[in-house]
mmCIF file of C-alpha atoms in Angstrom:
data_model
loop_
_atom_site.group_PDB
_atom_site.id
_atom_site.type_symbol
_atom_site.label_atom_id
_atom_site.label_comp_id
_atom_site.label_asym_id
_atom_site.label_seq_id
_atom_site.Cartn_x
_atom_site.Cartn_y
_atom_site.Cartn_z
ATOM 1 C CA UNK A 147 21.540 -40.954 -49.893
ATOM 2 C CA UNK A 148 19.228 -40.983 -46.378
ATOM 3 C CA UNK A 149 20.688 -44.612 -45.849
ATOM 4 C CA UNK A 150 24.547 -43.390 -46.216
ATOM 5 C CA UNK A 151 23.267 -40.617 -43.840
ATOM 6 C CA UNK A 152 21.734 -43.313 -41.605
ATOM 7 C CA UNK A 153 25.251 -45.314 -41.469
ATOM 8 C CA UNK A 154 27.402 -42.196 -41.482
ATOM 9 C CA UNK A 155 25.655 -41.177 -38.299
ATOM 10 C CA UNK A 156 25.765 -44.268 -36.599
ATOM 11 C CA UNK A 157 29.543 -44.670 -37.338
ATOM 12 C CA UNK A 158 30.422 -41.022 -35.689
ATOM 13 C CA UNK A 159 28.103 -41.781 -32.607
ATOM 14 C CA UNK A 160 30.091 -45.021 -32.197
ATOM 15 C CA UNK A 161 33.119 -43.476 -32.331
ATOM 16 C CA UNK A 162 32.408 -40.618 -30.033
ATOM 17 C CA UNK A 163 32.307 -43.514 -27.188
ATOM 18 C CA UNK A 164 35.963 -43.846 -27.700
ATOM 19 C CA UNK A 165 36.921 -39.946 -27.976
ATOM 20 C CA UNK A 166 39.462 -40.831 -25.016
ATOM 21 C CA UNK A 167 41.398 -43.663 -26.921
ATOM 22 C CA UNK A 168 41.687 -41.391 -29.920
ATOM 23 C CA UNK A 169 43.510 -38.864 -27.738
ATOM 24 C CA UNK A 170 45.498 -41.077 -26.233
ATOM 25 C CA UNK A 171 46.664 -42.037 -29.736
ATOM 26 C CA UNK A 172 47.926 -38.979 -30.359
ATOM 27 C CA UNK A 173 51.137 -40.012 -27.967
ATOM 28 C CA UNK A 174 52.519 -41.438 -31.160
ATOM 29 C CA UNK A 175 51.601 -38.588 -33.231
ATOM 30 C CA UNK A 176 53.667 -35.999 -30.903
ATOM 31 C CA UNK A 177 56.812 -38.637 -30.406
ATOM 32 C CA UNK A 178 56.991 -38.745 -34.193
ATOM 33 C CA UNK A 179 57.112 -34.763 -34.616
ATOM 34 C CA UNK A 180 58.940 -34.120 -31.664
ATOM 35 C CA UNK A 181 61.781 -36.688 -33.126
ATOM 36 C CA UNK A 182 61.460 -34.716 -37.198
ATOM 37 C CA UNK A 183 61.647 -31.598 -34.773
ATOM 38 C CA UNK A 184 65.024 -31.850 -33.924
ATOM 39 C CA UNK A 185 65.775 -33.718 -37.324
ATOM 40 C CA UNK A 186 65.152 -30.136 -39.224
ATOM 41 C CA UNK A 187 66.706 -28.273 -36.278
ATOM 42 C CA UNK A 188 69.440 -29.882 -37.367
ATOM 43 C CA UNK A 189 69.771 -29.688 -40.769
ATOM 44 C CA UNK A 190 68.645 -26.189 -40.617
ATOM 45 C CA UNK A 191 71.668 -24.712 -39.022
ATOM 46 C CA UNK A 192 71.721 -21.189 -40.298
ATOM 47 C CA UNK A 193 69.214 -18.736 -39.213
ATOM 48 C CA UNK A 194 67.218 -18.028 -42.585
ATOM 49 C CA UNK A 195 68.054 -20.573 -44.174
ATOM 50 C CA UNK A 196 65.727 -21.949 -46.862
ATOM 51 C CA UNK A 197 66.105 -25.934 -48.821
ATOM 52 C CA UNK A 198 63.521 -26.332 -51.626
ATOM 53 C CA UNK A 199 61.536 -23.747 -50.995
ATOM 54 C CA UNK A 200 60.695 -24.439 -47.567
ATOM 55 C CA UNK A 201 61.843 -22.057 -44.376
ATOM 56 C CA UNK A 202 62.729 -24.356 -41.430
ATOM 57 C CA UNK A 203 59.538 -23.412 -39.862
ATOM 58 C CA UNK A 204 57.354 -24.294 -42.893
ATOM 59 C CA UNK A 205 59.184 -27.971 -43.504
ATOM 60 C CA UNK A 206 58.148 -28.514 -39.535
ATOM 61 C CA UNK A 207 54.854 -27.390 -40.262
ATOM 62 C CA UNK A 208 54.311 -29.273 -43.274
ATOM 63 C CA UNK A 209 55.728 -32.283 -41.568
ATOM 64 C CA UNK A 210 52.970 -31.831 -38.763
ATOM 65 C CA UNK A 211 49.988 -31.272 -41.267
ATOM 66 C CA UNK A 212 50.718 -34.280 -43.552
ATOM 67 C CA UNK A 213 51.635 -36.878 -39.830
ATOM 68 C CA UNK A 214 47.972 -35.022 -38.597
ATOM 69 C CA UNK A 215 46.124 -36.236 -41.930
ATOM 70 C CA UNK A 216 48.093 -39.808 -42.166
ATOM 71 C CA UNK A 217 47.911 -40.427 -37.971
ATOM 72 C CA UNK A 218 43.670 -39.223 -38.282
ATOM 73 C CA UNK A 219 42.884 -40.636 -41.102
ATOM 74 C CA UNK A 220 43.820 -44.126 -40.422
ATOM 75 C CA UNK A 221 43.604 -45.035 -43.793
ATOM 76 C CA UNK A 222 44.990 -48.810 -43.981
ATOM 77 C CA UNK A 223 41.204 -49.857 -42.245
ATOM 78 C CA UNK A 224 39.339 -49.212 -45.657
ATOM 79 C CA UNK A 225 41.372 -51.828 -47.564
ATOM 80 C CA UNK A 226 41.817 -53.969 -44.532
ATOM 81 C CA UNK A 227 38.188 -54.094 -44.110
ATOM 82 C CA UNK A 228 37.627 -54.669 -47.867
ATOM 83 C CA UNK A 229 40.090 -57.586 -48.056
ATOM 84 C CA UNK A 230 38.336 -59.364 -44.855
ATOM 85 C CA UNK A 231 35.140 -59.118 -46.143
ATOM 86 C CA UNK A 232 36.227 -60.621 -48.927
ATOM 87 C CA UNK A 233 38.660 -63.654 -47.955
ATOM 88 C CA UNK A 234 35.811 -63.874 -44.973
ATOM 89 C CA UNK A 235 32.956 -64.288 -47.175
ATOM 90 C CA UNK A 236 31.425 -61.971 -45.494
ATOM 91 C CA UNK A 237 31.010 -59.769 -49.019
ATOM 92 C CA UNK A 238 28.682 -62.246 -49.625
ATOM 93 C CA UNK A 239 25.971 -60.760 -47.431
ATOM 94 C CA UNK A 240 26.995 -57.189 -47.465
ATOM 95 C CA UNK A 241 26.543 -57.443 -51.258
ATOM 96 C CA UNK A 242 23.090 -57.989 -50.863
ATOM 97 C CA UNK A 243 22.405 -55.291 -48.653
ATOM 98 C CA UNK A 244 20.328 -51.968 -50.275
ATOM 99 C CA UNK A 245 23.242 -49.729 -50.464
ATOM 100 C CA UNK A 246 26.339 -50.425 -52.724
ATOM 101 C CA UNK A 247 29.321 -52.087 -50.510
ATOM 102 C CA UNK A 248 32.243 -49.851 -51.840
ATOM 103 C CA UNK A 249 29.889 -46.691 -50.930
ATOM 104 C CA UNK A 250 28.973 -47.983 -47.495
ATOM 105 C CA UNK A 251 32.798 -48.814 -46.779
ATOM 106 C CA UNK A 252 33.601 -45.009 -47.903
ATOM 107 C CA UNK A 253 30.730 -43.983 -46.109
ATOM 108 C CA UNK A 254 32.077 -45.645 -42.305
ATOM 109 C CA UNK A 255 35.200 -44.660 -42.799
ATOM 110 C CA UNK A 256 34.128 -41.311 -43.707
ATOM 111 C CA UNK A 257 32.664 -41.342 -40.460
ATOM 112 C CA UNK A 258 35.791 -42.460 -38.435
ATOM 113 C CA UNK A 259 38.145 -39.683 -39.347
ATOM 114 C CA UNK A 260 35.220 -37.445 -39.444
ATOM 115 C CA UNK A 261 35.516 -37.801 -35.605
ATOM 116 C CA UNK A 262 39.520 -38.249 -35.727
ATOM 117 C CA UNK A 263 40.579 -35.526 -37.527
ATOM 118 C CA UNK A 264 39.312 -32.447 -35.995
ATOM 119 C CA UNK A 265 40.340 -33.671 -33.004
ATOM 120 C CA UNK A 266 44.108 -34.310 -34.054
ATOM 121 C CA UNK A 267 44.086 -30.957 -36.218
ATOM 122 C CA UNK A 268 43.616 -29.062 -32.449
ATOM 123 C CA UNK A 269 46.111 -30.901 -30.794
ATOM 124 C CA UNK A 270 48.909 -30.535 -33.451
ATOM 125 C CA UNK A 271 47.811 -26.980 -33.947
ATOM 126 C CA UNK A 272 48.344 -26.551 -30.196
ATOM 127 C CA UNK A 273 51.669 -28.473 -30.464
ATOM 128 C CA UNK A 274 52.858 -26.711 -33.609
ATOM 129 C CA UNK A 275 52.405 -23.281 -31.833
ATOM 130 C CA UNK A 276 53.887 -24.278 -29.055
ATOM 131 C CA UNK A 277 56.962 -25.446 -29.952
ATOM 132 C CA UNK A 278 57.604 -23.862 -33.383
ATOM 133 C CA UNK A 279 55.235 -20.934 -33.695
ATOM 134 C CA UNK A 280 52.404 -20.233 -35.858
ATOM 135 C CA UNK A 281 52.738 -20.922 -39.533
ATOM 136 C CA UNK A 282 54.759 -17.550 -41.135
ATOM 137 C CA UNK A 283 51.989 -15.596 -42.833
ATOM 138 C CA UNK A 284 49.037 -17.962 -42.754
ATOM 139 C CA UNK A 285 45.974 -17.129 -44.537
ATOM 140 C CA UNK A 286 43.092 -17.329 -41.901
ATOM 141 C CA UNK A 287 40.755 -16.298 -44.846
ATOM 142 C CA UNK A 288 41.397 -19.296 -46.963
ATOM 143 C CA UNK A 289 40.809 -21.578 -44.073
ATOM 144 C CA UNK A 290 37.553 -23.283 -45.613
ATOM 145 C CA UNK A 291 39.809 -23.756 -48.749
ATOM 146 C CA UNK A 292 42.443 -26.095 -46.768
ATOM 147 C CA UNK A 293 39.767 -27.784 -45.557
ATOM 148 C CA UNK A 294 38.244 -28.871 -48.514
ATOM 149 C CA UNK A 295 41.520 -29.947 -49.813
ATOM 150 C CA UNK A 296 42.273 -31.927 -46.842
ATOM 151 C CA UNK A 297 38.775 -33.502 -47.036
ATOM 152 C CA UNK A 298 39.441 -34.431 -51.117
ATOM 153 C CA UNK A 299 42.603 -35.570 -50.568
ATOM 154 C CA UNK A 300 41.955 -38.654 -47.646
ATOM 155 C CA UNK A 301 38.555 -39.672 -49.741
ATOM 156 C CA UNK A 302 40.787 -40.125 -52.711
ATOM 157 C CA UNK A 303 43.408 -41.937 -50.780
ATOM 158 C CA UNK A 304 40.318 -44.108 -49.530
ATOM 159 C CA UNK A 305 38.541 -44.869 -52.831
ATOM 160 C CA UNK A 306 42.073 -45.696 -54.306
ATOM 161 C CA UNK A 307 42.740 -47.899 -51.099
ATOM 162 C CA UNK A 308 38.729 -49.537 -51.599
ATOM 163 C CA UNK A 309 40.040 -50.670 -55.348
ATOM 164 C CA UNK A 310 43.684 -52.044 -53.820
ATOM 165 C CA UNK A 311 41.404 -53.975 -51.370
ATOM 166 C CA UNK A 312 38.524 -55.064 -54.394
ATOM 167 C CA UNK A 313 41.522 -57.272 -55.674
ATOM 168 C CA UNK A 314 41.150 -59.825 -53.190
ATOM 169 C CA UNK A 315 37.959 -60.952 -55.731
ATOM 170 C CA UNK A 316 41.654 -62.331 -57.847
ATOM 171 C CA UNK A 317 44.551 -62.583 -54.993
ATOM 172 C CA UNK A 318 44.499 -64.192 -51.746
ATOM 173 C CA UNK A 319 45.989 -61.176 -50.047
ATOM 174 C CA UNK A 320 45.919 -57.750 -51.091
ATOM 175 C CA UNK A 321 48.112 -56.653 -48.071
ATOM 176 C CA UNK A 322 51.493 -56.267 -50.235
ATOM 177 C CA UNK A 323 49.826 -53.819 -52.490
ATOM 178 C CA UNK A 324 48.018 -51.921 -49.927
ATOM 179 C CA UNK A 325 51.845 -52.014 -48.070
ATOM 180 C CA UNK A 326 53.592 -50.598 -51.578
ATOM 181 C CA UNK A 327 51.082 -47.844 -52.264
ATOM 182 C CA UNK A 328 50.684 -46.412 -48.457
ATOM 183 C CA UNK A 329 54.993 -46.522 -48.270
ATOM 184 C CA UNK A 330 55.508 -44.605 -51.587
ATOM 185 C CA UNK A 331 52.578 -42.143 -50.117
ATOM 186 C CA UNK A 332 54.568 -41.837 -46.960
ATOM 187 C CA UNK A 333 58.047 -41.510 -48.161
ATOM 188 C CA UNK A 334 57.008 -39.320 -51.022
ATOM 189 C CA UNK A 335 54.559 -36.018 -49.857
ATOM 190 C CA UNK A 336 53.758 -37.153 -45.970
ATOM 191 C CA UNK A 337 57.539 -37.406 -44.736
ATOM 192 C CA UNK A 338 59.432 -35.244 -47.808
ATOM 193 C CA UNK A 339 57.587 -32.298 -49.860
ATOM 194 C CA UNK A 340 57.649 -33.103 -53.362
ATOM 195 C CA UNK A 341 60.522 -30.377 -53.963
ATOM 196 C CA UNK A 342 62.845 -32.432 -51.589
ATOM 197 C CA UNK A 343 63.345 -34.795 -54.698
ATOM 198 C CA UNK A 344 65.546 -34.733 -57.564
ATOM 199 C CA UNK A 345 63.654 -31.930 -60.709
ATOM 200 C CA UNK A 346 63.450 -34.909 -63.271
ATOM 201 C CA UNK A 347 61.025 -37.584 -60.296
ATOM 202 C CA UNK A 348 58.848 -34.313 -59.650
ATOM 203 C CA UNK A 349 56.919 -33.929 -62.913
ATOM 204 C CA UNK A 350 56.307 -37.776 -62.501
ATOM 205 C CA UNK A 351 55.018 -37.499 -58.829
ATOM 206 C CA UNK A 352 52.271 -34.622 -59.703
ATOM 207 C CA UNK A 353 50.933 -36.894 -62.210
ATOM 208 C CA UNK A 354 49.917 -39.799 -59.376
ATOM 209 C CA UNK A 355 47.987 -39.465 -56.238
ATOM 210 C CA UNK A 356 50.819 -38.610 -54.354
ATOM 211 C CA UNK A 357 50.225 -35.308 -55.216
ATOM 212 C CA UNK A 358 46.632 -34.982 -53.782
ATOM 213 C CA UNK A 359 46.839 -37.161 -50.963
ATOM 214 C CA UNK A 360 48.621 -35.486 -48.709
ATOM 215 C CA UNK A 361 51.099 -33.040 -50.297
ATOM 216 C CA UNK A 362 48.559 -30.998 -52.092
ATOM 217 C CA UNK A 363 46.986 -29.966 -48.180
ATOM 218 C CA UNK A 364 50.147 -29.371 -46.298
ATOM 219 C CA UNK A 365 51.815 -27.333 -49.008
ATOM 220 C CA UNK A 366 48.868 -24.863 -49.193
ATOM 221 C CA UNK A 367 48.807 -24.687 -45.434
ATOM 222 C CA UNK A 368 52.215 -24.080 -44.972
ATOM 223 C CA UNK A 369 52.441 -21.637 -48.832
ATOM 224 C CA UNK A 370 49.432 -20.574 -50.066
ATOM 225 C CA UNK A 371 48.474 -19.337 -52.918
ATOM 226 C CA UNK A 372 45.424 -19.042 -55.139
ATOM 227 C CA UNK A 373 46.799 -20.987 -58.263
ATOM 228 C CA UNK A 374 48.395 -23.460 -56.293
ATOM 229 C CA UNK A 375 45.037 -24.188 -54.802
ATOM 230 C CA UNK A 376 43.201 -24.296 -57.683
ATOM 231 C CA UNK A 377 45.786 -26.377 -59.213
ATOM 232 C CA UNK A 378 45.367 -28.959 -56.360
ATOM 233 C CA UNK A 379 41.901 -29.273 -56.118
ATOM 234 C CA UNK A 380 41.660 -30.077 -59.742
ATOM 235 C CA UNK A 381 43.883 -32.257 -59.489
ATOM 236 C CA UNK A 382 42.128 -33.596 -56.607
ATOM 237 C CA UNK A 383 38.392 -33.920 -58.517
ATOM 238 C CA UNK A 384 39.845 -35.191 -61.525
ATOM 239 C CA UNK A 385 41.388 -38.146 -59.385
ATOM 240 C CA UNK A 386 38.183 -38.784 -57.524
ATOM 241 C CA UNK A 387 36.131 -38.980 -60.161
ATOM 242 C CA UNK A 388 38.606 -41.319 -62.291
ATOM 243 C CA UNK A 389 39.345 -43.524 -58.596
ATOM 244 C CA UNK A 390 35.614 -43.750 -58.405
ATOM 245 C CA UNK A 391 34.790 -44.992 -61.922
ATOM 246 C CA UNK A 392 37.651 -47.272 -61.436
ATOM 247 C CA UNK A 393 36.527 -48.671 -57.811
ATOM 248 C CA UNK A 394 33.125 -49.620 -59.544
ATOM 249 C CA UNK A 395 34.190 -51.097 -62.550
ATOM 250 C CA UNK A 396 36.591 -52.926 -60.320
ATOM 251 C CA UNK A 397 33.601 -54.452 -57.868
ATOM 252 C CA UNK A 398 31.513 -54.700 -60.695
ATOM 253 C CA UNK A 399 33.912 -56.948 -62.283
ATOM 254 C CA UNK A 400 34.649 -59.024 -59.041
ATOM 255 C CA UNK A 401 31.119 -59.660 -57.992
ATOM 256 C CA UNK A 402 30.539 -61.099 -61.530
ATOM 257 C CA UNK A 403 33.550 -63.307 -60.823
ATOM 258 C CA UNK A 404 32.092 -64.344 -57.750
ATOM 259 C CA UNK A 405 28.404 -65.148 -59.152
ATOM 260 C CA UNK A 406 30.366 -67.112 -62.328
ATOM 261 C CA UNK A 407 32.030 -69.332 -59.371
ATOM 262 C CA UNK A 408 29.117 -69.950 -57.125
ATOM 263 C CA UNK A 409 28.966 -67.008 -54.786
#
């Protein structure tokens, strides 16, 4: 573990240096509310009104939390990286190095939005309560709980990313895959709740990592409640563990593939 430390340190120091470009980044971030803004303004045209569950102030929130935790988290780098090192070659000799490659590619990008996110989290709080309000009846006590949930929820969008990425060992490209998963993760949870969506498609969508990813976080910011956020983070575990298991199985089996070929 001291040698994840080791690179997990390195990683955040490195990224401090650019602290200025990250704000700047958050340009996009704000022009993508500010246009969802007026979207909801004006679909919510009664005072009170409520569609799926959501107030008009909890659909902008939720909006905002699950743009923060796509825009910080950057997540198309981990399978980028993975498929370059692969079609590069360069796998070769980061396979050889004394840590384990799909744990030292979680491990530096657990260090970028370990910088990122707190940083975009205070600027779209700011921005939230600025032009909305704060969220209706948010639970400052259960603070450490949302965090935790956010925190599951992008390391099990990464590990699932890592084992999009691993198939490069069998494709050329990986890219299409990577494009296909981070769209329906988008459309589905980041952009729409899960309750937007037609009863029969939601039963289906809790069952994938849609669910965790991004929805799970934003609902209990915006709603919480403690089954909800038990519900959630089991959900959450039980898809890291099984993403895990199936990211080393998956690098286990494409190293051997390379050895079997000539490295």
């Amino acid at each position: 573990m001291r040698k994840y430390a080791v690179i997990y340190r390195s990683v955040c120091m490195e990224n401090l240096q650019y602290a200025a470009n990250i704000v700047m980044g958050f340009a996009s971030y704000f022009v993508f509310i500010f246009i969802f803004i007026m979207l909801w303004n004006y679909i919510y045209q009664m005072p009170g009104e409520v569609i799926a569950g959501y107030t008009k102030e909890q659909m902008i929130w939720y909006v905002m939390m699950t743009e923060m935790i796509w825009f910080a988290s950057n997540s198309a780098s981990v399978a980028g990286s993975v498929t370059t090192d692969i079609r590069g070659g360069n796998i070769a000799y980061l396979m050889n190095k004394p840590y384990h490659y799909t744990l030292y590619i979680l491990t530096k990008y657990t260090g970028e939005w370990s910088i990122r996110l707190p940083m975009y989290a205070l600027l779209a709080a700011a921005a939230g309560i600025g032009m909305v309000g704060a969220v209706p009846g948010f639970p400052i006590s259960r603070l450490p709980l949302m965090i935790l949930c956010v925190i599951l929820g992008i390391t099990v969008n990464a590990v699932f990313l890592i084992c999009i990425g691993l198939l490069s060992f069998w494709i050329e490209d990986a890219t299409p895959f990577r494009w296909l998963y981070d769209k329906l993760i988008l459309v589905v949870g980041t952009i729409f709740p899960i309750e937007i969506f037609p009863e029969a498609l939601q039963p289906f969508f809790k069952l994938t990592p849609i669910y965790t990813v991004c929805y799970g976080p934003a609902k209990l910011i915006v709603d919480f409640s403690d089954s909800k956020c038990v519900e959630i983070l089991l959900a959450q575990v039980l898809y890291l563990a099984a993403g895990c298991g199936l990211m080393f199985y998956t690098y286990r089996k494409g190293v051997r593939k390379l050895y079997v070929n000539g490295g």
